[in-house]
PDB file of C-alpha atoms in Angstrom:
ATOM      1  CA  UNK A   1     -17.073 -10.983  -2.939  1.00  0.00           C
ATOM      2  CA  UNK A   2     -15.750  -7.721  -1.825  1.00  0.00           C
ATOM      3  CA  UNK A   3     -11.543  -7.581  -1.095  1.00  0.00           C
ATOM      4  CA  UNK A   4     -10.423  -4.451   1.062  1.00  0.00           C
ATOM      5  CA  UNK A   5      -6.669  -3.807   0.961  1.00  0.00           C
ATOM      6  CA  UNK A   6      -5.377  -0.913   3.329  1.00  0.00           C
ATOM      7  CA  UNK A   7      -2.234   0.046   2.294  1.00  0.00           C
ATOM      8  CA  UNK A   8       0.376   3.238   2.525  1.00  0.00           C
ATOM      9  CA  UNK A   9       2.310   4.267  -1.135  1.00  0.00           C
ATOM     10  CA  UNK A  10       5.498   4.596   0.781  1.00  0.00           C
ATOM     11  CA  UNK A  11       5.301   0.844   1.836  1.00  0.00           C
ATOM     12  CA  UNK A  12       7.192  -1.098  -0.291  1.00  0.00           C
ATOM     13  CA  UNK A  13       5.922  -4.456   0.232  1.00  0.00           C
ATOM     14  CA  UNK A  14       2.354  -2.943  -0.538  1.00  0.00           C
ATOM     15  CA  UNK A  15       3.663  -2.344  -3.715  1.00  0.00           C
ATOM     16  CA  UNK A  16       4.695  -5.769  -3.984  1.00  0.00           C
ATOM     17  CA  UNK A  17       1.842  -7.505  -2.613  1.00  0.00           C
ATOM     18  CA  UNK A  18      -0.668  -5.734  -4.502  1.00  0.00           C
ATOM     19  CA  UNK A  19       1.880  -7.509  -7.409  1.00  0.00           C
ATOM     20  CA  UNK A  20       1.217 -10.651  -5.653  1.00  0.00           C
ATOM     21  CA  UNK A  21      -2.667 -10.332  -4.823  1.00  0.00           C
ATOM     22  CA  UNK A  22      -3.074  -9.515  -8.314  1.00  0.00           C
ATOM     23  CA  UNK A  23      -1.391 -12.587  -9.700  1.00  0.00           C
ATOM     24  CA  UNK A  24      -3.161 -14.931  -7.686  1.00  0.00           C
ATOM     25  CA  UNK A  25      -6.898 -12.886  -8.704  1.00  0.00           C
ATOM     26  CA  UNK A  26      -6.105 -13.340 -12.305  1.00  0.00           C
ATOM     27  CA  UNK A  27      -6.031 -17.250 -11.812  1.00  0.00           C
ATOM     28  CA  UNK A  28      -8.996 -16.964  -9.370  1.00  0.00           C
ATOM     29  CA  UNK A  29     -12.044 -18.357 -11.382  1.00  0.00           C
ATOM     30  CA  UNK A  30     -14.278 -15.834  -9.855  1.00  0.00           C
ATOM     31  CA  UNK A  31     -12.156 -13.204 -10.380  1.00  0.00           C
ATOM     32  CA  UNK A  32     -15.009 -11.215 -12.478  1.00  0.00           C
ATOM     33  CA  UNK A  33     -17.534 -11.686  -8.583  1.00  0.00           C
ATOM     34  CA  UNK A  34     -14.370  -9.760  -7.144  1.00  0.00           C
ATOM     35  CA  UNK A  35     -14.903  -6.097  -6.000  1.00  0.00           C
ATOM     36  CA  UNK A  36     -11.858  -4.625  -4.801  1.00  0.00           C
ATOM     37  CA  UNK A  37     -11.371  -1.470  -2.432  1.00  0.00           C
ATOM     38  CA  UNK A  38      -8.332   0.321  -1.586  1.00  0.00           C
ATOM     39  CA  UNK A  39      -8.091   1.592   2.291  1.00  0.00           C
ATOM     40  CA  UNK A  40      -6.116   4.409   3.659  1.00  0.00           C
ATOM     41  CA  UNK A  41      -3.378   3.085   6.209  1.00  0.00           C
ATOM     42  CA  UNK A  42      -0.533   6.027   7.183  1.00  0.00           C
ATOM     43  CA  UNK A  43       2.040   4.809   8.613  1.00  0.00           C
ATOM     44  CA  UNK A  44       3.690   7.873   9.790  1.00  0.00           C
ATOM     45  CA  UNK A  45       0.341   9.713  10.392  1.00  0.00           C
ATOM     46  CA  UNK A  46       1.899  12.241  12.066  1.00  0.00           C
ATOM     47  CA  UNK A  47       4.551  13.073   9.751  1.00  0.00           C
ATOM     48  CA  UNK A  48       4.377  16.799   8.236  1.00  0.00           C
ATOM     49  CA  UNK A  49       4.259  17.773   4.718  1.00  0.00           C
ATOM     50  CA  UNK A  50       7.551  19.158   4.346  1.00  0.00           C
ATOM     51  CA  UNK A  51       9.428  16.695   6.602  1.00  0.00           C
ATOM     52  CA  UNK A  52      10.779  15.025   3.379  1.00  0.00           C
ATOM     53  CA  UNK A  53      14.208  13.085   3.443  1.00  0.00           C
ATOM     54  CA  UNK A  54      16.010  10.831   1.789  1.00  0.00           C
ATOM     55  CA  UNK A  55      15.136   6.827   2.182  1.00  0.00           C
ATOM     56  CA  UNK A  56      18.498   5.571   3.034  1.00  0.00           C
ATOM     57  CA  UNK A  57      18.427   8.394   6.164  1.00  0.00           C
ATOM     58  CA  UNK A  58      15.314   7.676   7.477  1.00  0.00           C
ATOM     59  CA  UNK A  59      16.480   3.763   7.372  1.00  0.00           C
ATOM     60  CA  UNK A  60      19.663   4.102   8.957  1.00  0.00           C
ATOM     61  CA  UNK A  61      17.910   6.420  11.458  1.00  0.00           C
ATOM     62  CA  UNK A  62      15.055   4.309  11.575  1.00  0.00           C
ATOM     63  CA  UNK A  63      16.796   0.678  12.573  1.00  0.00           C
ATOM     64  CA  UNK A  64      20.670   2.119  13.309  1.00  0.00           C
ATOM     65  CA  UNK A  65      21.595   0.333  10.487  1.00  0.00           C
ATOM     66  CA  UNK A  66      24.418   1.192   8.771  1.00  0.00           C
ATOM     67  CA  UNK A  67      24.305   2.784   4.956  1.00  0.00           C
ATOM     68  CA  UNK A  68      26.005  -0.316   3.206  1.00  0.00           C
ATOM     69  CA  UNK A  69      23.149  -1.979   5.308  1.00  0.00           C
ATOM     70  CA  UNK A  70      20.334  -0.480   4.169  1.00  0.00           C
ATOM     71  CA  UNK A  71      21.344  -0.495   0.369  1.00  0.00           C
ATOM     72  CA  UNK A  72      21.843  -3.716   0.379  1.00  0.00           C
ATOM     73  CA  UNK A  73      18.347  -4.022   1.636  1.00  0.00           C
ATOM     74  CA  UNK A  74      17.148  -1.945  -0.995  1.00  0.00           C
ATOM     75  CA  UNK A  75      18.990  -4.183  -3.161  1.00  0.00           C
ATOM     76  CA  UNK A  76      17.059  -6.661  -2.077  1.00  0.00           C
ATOM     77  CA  UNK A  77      13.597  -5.520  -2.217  1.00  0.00           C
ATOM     78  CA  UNK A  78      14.208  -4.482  -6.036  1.00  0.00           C
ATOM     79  CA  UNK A  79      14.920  -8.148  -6.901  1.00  0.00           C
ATOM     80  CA  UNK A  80      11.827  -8.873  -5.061  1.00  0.00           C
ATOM     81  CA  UNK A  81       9.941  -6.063  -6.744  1.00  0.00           C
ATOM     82  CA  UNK A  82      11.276  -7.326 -10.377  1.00  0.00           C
ATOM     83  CA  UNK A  83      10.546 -10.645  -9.303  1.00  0.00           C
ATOM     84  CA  UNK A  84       7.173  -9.345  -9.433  1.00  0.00           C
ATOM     85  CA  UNK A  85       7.629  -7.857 -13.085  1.00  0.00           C
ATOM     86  CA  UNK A  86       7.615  -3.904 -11.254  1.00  0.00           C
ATOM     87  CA  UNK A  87      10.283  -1.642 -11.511  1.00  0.00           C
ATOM     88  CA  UNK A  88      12.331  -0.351  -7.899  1.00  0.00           C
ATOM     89  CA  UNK A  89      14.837   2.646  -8.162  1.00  0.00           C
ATOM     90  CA  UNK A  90      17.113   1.361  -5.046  1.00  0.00           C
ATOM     91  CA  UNK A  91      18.675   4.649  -4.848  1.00  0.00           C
ATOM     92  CA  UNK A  92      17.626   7.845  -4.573  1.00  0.00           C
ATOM     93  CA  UNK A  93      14.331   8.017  -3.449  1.00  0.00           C
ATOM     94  CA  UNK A  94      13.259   9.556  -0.607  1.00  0.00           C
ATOM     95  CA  UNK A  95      10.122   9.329   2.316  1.00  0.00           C
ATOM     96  CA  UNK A  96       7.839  11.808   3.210  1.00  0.00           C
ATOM     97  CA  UNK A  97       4.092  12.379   4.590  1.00  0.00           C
ATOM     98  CA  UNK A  98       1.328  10.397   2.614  1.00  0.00           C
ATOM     99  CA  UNK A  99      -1.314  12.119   3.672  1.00  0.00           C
ATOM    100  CA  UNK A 100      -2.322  13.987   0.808  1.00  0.00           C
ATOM    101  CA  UNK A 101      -1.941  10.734  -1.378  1.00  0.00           C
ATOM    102  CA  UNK A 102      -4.556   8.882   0.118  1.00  0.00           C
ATOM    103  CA  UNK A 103      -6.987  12.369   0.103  1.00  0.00           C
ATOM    104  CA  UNK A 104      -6.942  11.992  -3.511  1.00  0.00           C
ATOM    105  CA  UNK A 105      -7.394   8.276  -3.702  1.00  0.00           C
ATOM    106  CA  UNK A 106     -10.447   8.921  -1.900  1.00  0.00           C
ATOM    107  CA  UNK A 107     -11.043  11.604  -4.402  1.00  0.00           C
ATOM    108  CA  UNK A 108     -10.776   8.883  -7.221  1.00  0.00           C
ATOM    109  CA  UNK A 109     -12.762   6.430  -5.308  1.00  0.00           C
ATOM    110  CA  UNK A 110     -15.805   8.546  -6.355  1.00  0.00           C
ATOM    111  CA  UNK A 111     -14.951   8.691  -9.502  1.00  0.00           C
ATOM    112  CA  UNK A 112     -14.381   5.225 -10.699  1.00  0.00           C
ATOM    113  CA  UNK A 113     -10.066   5.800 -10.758  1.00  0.00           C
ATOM    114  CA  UNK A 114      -8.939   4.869  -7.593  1.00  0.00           C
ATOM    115  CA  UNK A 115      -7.056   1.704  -9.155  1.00  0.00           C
ATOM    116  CA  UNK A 116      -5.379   3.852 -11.922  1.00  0.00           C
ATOM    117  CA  UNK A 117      -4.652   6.560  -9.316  1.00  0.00           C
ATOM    118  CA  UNK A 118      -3.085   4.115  -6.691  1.00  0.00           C
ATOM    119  CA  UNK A 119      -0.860   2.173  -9.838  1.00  0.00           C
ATOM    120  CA  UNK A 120       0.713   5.817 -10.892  1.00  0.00           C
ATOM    121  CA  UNK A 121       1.443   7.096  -7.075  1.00  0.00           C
ATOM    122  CA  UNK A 122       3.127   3.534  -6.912  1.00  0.00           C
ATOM    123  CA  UNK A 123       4.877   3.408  -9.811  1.00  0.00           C
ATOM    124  CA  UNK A 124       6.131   7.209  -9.435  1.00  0.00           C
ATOM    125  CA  UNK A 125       6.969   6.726  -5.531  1.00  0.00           C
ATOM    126  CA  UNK A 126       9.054   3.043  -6.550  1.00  0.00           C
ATOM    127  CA  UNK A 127      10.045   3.156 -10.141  1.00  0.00           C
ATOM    128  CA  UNK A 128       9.901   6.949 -11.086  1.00  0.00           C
ATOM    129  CA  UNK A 129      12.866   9.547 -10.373  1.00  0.00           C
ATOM    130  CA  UNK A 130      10.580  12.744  -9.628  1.00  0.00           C
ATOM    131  CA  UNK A 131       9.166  12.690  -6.195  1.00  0.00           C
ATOM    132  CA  UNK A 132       6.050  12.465  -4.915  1.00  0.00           C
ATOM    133  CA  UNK A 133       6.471  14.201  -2.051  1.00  0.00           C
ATOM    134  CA  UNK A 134       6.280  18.091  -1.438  1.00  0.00           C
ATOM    135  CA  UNK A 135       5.106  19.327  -4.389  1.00  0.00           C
ATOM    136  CA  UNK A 136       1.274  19.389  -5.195  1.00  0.00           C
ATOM    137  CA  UNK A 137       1.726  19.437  -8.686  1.00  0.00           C
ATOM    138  CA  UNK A 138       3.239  16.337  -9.001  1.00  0.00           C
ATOM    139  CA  UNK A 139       0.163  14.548  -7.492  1.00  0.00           C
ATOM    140  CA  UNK A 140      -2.173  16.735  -9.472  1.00  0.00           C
ATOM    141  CA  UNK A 141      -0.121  15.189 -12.552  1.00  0.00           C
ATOM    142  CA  UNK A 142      -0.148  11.659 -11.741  1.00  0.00           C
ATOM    143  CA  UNK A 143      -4.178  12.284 -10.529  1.00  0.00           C
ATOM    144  CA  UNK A 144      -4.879  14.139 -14.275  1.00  0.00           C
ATOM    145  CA  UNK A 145      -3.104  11.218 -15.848  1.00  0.00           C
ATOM    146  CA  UNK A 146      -5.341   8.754 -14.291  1.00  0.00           C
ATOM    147  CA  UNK A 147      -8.094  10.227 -15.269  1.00  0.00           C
ATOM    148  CA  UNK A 148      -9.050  12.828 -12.687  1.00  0.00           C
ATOM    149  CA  UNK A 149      -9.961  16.756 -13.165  1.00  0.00           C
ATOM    150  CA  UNK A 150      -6.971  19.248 -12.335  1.00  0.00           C
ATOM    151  CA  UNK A 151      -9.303  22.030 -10.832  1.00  0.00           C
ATOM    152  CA  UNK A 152     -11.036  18.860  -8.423  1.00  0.00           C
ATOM    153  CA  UNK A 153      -7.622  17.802  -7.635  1.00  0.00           C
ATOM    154  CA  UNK A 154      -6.308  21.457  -6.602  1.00  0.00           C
ATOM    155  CA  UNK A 155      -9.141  22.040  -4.939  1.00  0.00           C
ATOM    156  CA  UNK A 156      -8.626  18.712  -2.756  1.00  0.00           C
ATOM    157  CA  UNK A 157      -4.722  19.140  -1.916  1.00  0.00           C
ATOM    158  CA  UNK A 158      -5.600  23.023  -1.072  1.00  0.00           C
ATOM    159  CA  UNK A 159      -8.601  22.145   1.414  1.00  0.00           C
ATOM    160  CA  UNK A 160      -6.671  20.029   4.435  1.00  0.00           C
ATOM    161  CA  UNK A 161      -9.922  18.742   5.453  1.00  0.00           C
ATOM    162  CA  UNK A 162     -10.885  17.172   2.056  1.00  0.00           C
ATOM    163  CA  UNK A 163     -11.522  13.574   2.518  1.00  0.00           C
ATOM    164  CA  UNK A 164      -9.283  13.646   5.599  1.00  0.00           C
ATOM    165  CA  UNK A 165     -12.561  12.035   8.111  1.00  0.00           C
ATOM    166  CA  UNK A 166     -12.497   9.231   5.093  1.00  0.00           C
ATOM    167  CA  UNK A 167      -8.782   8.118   5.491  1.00  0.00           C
ATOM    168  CA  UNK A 168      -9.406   8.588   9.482  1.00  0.00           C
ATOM    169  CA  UNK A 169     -12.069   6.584   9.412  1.00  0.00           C
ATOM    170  CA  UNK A 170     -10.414   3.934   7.099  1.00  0.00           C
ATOM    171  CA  UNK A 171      -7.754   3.940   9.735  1.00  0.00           C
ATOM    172  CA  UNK A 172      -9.981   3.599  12.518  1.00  0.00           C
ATOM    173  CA  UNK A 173     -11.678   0.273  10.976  1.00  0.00           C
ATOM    174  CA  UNK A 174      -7.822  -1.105  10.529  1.00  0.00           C
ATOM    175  CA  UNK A 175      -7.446  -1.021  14.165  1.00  0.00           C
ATOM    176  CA  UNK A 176     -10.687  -2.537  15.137  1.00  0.00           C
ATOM    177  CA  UNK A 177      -9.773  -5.327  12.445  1.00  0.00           C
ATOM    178  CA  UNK A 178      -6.629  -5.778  14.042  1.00  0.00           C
ATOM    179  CA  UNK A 179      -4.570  -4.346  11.133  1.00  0.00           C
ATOM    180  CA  UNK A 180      -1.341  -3.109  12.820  1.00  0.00           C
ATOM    181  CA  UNK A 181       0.961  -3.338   9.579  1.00  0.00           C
ATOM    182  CA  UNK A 182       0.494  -3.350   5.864  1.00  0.00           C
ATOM    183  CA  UNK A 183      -0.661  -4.597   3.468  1.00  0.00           C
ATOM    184  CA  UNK A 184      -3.347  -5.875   5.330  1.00  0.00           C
ATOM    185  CA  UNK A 185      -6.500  -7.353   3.025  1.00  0.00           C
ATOM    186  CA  UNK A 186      -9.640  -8.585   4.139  1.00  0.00           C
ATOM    187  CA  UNK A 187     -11.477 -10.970   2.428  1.00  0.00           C
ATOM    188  CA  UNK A 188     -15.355 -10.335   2.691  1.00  0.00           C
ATOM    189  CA  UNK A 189     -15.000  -9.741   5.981  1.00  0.00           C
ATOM    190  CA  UNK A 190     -14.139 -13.600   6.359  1.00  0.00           C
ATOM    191  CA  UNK A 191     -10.797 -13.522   5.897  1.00  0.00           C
ATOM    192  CA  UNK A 192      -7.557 -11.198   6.558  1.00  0.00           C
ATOM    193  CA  UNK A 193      -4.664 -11.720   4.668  1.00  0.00           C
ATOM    194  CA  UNK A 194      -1.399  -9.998   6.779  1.00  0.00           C
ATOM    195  CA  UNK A 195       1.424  -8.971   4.713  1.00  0.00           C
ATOM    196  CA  UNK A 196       2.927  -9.153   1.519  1.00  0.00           C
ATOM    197  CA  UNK A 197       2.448 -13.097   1.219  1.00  0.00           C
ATOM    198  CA  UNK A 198       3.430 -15.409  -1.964  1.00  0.00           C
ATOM    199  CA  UNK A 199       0.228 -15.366  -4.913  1.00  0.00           C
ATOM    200  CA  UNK A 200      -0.169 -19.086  -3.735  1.00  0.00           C
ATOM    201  CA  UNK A 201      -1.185 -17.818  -0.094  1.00  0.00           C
ATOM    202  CA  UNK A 202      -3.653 -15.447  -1.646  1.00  0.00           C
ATOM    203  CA  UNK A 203      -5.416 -18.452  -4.133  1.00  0.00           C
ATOM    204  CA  UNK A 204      -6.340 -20.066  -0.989  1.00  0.00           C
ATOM    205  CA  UNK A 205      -7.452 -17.402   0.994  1.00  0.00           C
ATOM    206  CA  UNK A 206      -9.550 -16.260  -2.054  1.00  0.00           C
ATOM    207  CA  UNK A 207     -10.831 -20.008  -2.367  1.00  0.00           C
ATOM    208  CA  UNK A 208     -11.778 -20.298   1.449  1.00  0.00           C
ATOM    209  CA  UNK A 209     -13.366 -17.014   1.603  1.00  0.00           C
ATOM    210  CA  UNK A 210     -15.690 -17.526  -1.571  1.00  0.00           C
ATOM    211  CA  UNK A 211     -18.995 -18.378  -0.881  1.00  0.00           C
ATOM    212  CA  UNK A 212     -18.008 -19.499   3.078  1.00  0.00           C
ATOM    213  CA  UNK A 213     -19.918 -17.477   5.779  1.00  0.00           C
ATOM    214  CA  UNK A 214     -17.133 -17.167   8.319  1.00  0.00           C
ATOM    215  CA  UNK A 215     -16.321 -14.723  11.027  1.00  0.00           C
ATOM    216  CA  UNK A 216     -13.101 -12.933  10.475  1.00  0.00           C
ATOM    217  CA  UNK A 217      -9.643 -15.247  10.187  1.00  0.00           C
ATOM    218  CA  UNK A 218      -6.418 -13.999   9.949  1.00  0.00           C
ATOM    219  CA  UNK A 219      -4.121 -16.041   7.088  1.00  0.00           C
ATOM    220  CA  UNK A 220      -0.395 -15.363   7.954  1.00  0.00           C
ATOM    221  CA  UNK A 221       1.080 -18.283   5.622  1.00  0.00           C
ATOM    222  CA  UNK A 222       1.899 -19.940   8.677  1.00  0.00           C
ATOM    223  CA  UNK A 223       6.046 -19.931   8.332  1.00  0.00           C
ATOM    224  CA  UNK A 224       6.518 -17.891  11.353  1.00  0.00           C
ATOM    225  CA  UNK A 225       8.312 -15.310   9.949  1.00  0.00           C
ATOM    226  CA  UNK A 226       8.947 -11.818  12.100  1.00  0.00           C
ATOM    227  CA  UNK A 227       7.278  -9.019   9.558  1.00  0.00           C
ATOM    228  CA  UNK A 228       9.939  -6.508  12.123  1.00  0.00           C
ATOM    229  CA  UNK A 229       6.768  -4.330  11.900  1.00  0.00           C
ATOM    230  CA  UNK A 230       6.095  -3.862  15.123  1.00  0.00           C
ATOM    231  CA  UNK A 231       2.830  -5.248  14.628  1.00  0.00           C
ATOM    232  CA  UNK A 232       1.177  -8.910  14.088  1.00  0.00           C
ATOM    233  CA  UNK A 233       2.124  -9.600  11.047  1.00  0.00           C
ATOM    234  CA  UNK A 234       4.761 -12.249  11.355  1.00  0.00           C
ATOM    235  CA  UNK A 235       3.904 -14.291   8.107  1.00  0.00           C
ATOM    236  CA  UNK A 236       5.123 -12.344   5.962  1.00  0.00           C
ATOM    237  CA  UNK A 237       7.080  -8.949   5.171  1.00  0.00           C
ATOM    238  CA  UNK A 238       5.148  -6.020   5.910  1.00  0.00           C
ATOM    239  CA  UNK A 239       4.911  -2.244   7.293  1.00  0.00           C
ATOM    240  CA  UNK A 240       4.091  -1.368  10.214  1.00  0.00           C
ATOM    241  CA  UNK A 241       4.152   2.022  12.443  1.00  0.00           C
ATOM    242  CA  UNK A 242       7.842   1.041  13.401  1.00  0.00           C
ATOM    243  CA  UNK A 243       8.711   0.742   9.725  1.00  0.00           C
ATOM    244  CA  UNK A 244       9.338  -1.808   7.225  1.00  0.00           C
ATOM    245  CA  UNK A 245      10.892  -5.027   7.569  1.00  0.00           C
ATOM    246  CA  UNK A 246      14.064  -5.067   5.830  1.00  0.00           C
ATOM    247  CA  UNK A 247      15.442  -7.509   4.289  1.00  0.00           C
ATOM    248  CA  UNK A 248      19.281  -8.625   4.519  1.00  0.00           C
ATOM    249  CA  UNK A 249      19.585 -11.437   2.134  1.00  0.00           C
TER     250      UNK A 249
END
């Protein structure tokens, strides 16, 4: 069975649903039938490389939240996150374009280190106090440290055009799937799996899809939460191109 995830390292309940997918594959008694692929989802597509600011700005700018508002819902999605056993710096990072990211995850794709690349963007974008953003050294750091060759990785963030029809067309298939936030996972094609929903939700949609020809079903956890995405994604907390949802308790 083959488990897509599309996904955007500056969302932070893809960080903490990967957490969550993860925990509920680990239990899953197939687990070792389980191919999983990382997908390219931007959420601020159009967002340009040096247009870099800090994450409590772009909320309060974002959702006219105040700033005592939007640390305390960075206060809550560390507790979340560490809930999760990952670490969450709730102050001091900042936002920027993602572009180049996901260039080089395609870049690792093809050479078996997409899953070490994605952790380390994660963990330096959440948990790390050196940005990712802005600086191409820093990715071609994190990429060398998963595994990946420095001159490859230059040569990548230096060409613009570099894997940029992959994440397009990774993008492209989201929409026609009916991804409008993320994390958005699709279950061999059977299933999709909308948000950054409790390990429990994921068992069962990993259970269902297993072995069941099915057209495509979307598995929201069915508690009629709003995601505050934008996008359909209402049972649980996700990105979307508005933003994230944000919690306030």
């Amino acid at each position: 069975m083959r488990v897509e995830i599309w996904s955007d390292i500056a969302c932070p309940w893809c960080y903490v649903g990967k957490a969550r997918f993860e925990k509920a594959l680990r239990d899953f008694p197939h687990r070792d039938e389980v191919e999983v692929v990382h997908r390219s989802f931007e959420l601020d597509p159009g967002r340009a490389k040096d247009d870099i600011q800090p994450v409590i700005t772009m909320l309060t700018r974002k959702y006219g939240m105040s700033a005592a508002q939007a640390e305390a819902g960075e206060d809550n999605l560390g507790a979340q996150a560490a809930a999760e056993g990952l670490d969450y710096r709730t102050r001091g990072r900042d936002h920027g374009s993602t572009f180049d990211m996901h260039r080089l995850l395609h870049l690792a794709k093809e050479h078996g280190r997409q899953e070490r690349l994605l952790d380390a963007l994660y963990r330096a974008n959440f948990a790390e106090e050196r940005s990712v953003f802005g600086a191409d050294e820093r990715l071609v750091e994190l990429a060398v440290a998963a595994g990946l060759d420095a001159d490859a990785v230059r040569a990548v963030l230096a060409d613009p055009e570099a894997y940029a029809a992959e994440v397009r067309a990774d993008e492209r298939e989201a929409a026609q799937l009916g991804a409008n936030g993320v994390p958005f996972f699709v279950l061999d094609r059977k299933y999709g799996v909308s948000g950054a929903q409790p390990a429990e939700v994921f068992t069962q949609a990993l259970t269902q899809a297993f072995g069941e020809p099915a057209p495509l079903k979307i598995v929201d956890g069915g508690d009629g939460r709003d995601g505050g995405d934008g996008g359909d994604t209402d049972g649980a907390d996700a990105c979307g191109p508005d933003g994230c949802a944000v919690p306030q308790h």
